[in-house]
PDB file of C-alpha atoms in Angstrom:
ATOM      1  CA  UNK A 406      -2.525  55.879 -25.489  1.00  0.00           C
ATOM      2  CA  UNK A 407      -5.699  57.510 -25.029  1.00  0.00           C
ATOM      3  CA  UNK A 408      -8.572  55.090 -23.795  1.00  0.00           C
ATOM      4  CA  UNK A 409     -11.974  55.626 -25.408  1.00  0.00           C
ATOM      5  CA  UNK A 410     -14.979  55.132 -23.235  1.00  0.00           C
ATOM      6  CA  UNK A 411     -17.024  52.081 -23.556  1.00  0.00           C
ATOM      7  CA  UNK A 412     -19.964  54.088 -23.852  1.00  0.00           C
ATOM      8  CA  UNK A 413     -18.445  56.236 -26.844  1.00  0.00           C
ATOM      9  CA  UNK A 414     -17.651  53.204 -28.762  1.00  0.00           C
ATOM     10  CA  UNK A 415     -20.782  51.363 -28.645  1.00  0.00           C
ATOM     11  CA  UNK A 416     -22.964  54.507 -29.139  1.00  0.00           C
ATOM     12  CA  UNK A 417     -20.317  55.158 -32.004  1.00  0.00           C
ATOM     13  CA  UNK A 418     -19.991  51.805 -33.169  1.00  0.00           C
ATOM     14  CA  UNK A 419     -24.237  51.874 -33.220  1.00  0.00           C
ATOM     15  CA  UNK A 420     -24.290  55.248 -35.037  1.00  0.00           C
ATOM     16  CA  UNK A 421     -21.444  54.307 -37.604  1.00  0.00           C
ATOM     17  CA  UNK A 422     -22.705  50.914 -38.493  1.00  0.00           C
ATOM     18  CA  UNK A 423     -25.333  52.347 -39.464  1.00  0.00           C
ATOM     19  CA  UNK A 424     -24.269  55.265 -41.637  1.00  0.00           C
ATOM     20  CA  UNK A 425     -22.100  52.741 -43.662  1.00  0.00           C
ATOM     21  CA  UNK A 426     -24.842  50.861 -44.470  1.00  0.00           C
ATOM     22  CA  UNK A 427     -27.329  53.647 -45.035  1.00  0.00           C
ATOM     23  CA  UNK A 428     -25.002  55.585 -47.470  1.00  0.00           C
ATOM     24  CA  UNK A 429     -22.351  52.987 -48.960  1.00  0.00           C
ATOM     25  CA  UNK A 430     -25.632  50.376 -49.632  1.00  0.00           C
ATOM     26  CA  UNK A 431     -23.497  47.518 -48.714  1.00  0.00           C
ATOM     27  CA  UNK A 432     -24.607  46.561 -45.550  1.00  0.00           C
ATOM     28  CA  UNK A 433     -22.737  43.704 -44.593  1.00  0.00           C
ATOM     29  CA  UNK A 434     -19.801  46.576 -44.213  1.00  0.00           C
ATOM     30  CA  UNK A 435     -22.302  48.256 -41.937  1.00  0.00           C
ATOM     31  CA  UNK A 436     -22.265  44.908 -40.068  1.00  0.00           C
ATOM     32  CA  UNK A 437     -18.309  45.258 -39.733  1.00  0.00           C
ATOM     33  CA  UNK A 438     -18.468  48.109 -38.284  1.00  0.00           C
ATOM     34  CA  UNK A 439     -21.238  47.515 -35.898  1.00  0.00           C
ATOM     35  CA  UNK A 440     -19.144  44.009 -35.140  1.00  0.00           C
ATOM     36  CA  UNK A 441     -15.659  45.819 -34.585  1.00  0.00           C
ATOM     37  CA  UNK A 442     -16.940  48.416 -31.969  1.00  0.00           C
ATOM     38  CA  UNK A 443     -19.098  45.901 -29.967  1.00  0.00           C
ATOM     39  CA  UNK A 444     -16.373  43.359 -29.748  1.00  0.00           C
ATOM     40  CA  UNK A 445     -14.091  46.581 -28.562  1.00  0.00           C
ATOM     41  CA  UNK A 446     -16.463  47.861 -26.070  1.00  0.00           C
ATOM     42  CA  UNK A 447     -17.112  44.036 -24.733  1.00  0.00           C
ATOM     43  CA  UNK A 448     -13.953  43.770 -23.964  1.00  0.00           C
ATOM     44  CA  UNK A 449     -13.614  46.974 -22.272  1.00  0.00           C
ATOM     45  CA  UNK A 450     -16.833  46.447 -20.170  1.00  0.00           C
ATOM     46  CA  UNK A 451     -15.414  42.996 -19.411  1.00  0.00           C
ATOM     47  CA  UNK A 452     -12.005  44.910 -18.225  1.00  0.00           C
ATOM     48  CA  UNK A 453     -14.133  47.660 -16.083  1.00  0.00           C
ATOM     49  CA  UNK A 454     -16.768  45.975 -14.745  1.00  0.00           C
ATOM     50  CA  UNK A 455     -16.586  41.887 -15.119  1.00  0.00           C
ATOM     51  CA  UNK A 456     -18.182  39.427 -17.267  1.00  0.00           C
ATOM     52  CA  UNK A 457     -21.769  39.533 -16.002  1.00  0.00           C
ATOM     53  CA  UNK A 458     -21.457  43.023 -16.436  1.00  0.00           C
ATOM     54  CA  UNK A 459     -20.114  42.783 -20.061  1.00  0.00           C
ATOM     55  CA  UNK A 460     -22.608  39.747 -21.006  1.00  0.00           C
ATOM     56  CA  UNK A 461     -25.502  42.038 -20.213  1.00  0.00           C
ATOM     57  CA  UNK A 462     -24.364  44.965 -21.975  1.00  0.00           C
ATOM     58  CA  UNK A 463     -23.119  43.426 -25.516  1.00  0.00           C
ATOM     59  CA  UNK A 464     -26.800  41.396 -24.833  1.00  0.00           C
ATOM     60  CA  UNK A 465     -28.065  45.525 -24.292  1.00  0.00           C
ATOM     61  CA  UNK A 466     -25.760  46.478 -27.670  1.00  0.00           C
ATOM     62  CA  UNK A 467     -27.608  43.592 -30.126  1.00  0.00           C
ATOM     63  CA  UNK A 468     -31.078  44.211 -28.312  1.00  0.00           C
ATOM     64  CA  UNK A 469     -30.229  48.327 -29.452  1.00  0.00           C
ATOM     65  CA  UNK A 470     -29.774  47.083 -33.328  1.00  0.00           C
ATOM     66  CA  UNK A 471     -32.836  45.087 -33.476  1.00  0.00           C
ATOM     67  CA  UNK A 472     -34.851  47.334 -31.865  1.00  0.00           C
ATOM     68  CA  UNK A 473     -34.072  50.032 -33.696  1.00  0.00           C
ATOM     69  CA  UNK A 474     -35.366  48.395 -36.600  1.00  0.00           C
ATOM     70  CA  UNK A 475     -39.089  48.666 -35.658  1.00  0.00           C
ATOM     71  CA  UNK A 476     -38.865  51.329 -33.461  1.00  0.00           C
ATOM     72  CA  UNK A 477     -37.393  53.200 -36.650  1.00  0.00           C
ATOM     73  CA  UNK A 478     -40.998  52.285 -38.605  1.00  0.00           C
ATOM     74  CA  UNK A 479     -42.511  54.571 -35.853  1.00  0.00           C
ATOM     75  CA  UNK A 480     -40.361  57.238 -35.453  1.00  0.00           C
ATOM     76  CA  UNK A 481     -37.808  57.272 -38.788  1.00  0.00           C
ATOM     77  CA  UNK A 482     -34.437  55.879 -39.394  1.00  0.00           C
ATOM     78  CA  UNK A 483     -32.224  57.958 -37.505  1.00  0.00           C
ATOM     79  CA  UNK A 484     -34.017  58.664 -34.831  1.00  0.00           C
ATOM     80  CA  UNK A 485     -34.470  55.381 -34.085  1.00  0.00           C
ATOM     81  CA  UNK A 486     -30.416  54.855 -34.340  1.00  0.00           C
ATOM     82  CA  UNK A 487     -29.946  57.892 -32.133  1.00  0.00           C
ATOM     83  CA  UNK A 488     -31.761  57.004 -29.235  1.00  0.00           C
ATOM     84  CA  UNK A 489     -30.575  53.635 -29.302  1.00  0.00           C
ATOM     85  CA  UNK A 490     -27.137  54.517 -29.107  1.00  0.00           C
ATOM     86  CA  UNK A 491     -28.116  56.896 -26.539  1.00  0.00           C
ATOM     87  CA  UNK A 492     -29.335  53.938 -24.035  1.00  0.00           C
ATOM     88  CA  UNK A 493     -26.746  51.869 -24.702  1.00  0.00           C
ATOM     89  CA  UNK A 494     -24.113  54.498 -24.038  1.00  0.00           C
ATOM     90  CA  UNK A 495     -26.056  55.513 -20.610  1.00  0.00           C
ATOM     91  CA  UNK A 496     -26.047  52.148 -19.745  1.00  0.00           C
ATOM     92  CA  UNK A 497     -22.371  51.596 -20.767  1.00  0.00           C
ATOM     93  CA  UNK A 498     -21.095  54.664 -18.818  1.00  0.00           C
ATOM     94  CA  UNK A 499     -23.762  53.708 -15.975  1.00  0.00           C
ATOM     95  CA  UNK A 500     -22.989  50.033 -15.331  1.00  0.00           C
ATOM     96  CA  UNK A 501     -18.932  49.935 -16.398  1.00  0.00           C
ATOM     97  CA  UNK A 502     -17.330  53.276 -17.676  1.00  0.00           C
ATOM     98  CA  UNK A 503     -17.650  55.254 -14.392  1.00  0.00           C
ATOM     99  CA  UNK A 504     -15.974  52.674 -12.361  1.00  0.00           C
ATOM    100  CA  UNK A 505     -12.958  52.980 -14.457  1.00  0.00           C
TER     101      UNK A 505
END
């Protein structure tokens, strides 16, 4: 089985909570989705790199959704979710994927 990169699923899992929300209305299924990746990537951080490691990533992941929310009053909606996920997917691959 093929192993997805932390990085890839919590910059995915960022991205795609998002788009459920934004285009099905129903954001609680936004929440699902944004709930399903980070536990996934947790536990693959916690596998790579150890449970500080993982604790201060997922911490990273839920600091990325809020934040986007005002960030995204300054600079629109999906920008905001973009460059989000893109932090939290540098720091993924930084801290945890490339050890693996």
């Amino acid at each position: 089985m093929v192993r997805i990169p932390g990085a890839v699923v919590a910059a995915s899992g960022l991205i795609g909570g998002y788009g459920v929300a934004r285009f099905t209305k129903k954001r609680p299924l936004g929440g699902i989705v944004l709930a399903a990746a980070g536990g996934v990537a947790a536990r693959q951080w916690q596998q790579a790199a150890g449970t500080k490691t993982a604790a201060a990533l997922s911490a990273a992941y839920v600091a990325g959704f809020a934040g986007s929310h005002p960030l995204a009053k300054k600079v629109g909606a999906w920008p905001s979710v973009l460059g989000v996920s893109g932090v939290v997917g540098v720091a993924s691959y930084l801290l945890a994927d490339r050890r693996s």
